[in-house]
CSV table of C-alpha atoms in Angstrom, one decimal:
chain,number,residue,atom,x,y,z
A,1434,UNK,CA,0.0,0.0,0.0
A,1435,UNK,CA,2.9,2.6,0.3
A,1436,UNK,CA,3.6,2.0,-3.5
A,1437,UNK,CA,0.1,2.9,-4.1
A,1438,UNK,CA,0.2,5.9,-1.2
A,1439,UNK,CA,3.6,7.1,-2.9
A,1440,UNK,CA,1.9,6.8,-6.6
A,1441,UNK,CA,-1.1,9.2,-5.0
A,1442,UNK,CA,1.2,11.7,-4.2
A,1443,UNK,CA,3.7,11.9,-6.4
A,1444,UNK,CA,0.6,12.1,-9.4
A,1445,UNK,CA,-1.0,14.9,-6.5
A,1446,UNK,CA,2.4,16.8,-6.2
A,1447,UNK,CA,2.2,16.9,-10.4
A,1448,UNK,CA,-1.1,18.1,-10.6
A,1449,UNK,CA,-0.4,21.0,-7.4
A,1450,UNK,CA,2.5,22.2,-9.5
A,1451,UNK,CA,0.7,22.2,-12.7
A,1452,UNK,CA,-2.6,23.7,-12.0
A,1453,UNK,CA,-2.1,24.8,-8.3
A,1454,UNK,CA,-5.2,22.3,-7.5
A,1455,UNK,CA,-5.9,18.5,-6.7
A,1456,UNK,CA,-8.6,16.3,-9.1
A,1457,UNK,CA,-10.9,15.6,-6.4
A,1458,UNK,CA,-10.9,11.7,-8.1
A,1459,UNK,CA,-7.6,11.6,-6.8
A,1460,UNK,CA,-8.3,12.5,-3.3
A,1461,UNK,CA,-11.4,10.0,-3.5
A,1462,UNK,CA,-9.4,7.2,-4.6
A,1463,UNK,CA,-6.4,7.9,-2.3
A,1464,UNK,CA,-9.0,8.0,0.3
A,1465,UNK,CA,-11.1,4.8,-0.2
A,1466,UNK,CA,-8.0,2.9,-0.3
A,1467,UNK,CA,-6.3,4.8,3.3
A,1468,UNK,CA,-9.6,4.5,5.3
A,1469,UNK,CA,-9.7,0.7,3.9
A,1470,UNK,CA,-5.8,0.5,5.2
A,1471,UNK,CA,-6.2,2.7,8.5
A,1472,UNK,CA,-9.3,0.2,9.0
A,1473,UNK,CA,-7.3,-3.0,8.9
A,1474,UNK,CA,-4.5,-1.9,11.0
A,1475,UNK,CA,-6.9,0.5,13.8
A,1476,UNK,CA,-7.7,4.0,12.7
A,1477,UNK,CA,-6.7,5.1,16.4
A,1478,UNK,CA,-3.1,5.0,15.1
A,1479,UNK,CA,-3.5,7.3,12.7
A,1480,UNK,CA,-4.9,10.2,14.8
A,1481,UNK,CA,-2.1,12.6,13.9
A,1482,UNK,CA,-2.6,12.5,10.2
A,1483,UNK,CA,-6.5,13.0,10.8
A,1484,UNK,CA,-5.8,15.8,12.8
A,1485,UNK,CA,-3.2,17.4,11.2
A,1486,UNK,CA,-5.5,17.3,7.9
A,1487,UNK,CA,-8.9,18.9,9.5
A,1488,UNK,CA,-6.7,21.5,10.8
A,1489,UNK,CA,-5.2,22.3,7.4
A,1490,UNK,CA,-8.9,22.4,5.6
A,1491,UNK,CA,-10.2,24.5,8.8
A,1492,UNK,CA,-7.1,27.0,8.0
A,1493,UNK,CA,-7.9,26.8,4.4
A,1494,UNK,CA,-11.5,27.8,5.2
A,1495,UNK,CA,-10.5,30.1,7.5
A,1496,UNK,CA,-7.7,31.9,5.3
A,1497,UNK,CA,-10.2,31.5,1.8
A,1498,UNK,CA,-8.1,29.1,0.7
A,1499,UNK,CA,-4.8,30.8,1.5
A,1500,UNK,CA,-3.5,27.6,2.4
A,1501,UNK,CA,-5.1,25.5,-0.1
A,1502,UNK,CA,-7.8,22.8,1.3
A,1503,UNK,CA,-5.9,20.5,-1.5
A,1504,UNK,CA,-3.5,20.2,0.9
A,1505,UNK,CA,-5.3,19.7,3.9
A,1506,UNK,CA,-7.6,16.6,2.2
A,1507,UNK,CA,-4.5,15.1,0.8
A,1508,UNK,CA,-3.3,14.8,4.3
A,1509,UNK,CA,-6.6,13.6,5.6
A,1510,UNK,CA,-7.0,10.8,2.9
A,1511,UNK,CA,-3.8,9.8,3.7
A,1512,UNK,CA,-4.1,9.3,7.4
A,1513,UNK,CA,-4.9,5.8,6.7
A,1514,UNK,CA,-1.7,4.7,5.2
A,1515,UNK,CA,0.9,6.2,7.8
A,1516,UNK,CA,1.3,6.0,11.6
A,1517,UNK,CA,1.9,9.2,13.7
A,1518,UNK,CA,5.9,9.4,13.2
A,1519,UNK,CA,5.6,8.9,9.3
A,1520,UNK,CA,3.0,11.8,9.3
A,1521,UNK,CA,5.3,13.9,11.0
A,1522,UNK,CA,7.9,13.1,8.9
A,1523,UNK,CA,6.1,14.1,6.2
A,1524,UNK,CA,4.8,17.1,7.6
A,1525,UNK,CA,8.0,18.7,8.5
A,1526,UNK,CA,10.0,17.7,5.6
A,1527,UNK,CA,7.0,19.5,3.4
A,1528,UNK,CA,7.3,22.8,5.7
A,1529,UNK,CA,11.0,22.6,5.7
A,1530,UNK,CA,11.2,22.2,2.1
A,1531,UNK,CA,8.4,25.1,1.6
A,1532,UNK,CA,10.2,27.7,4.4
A,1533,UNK,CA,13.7,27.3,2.4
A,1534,UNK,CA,11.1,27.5,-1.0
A,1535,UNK,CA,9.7,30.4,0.5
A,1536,UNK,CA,12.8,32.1,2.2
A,1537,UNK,CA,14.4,31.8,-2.2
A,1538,UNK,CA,11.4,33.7,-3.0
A,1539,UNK,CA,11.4,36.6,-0.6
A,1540,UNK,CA,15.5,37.0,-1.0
A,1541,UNK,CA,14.4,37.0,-4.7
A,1542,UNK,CA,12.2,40.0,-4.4
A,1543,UNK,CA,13.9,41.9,-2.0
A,1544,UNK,CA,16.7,41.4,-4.8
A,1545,UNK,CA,14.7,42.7,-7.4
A,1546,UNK,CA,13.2,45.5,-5.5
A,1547,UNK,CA,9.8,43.8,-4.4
A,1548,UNK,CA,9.2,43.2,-8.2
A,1549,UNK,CA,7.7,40.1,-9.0
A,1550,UNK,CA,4.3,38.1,-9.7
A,1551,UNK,CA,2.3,36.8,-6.7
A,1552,UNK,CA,3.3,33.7,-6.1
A,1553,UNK,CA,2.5,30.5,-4.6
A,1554,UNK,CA,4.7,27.2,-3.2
A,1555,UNK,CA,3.1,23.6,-4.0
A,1556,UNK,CA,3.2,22.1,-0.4
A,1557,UNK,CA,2.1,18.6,-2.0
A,1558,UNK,CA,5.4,19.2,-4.1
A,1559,UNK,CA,7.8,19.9,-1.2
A,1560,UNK,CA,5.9,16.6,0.7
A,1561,UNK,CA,7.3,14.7,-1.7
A,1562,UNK,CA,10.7,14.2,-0.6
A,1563,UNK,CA,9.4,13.3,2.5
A,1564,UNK,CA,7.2,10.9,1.2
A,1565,UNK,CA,10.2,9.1,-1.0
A,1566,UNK,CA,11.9,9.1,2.4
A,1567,UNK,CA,9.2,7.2,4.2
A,1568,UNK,CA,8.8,5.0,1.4
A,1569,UNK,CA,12.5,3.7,1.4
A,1570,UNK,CA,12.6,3.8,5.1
A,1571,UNK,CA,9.3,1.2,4.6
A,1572,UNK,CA,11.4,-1.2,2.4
């Protein structure tokens, strides 16, 4: 199931960068197969990922989508497939990737004199290191 969880976000990560959106079929499907996963091995375990995605919608919602609710559902349909150390694995590489993505961009602009388009970091994309990580540490 990791393959599978892996193959979810790494096609997820494409879309975010491409369109700056998730297909909704590939948060259902990434979702029917983690609750089917968190349900053979106790959902309790996965509490973190659970939680850590209804707080990233609620911020989305809160924010009008600031924080995309992409984001936030990707994480909750993959609570299933990851105990509470993976998730925070993944969560902190994906912010530590996006600060240092982030920190690039305002050095950039502060270079250039503020110039610049409004801009906006794929958090799905910077997950996915994190994710390859978990995945080989799986193997």
């Amino acid at each position: 199931m990791r393959w599978f969880w892996f193959a979810c976000l790494t096609a997820a990560a494409a879309e975010d960068m491409r369109h700056r959106s998730i297909s909704v079929r590939q948060l259902i499907v990434c979702g029917i197969f983690g609750f089917i996963q968190g349900w053979k091995t106790g959902i309790w375990n996965h509490w973190a990922g659970l939680l850590a995605g209804a707080a990233m919608v609620a911020a989305s919602r809160l924010t009008e989508e600031s924080i995309g609710s992409g984001d936030g559902w990707f994480i909750l349909a993959s609570a299933g497939y990851m105990e509470t150390e993976e998730m925070l694995i993944l969560l902190l590489g994906g912010f530590g990737i996006s600060w240092i993505v982030s920190m690039g961009i305002i050095l950039g602009r502060i270079r250039t004199g503020g110039k610049g388009i409004r801009t906006t970091i794929p958090l799905l994309a910077c997950m996915w290191p994190a994710g390859l990580w978990i995945l080989i540490r799986a193997l």
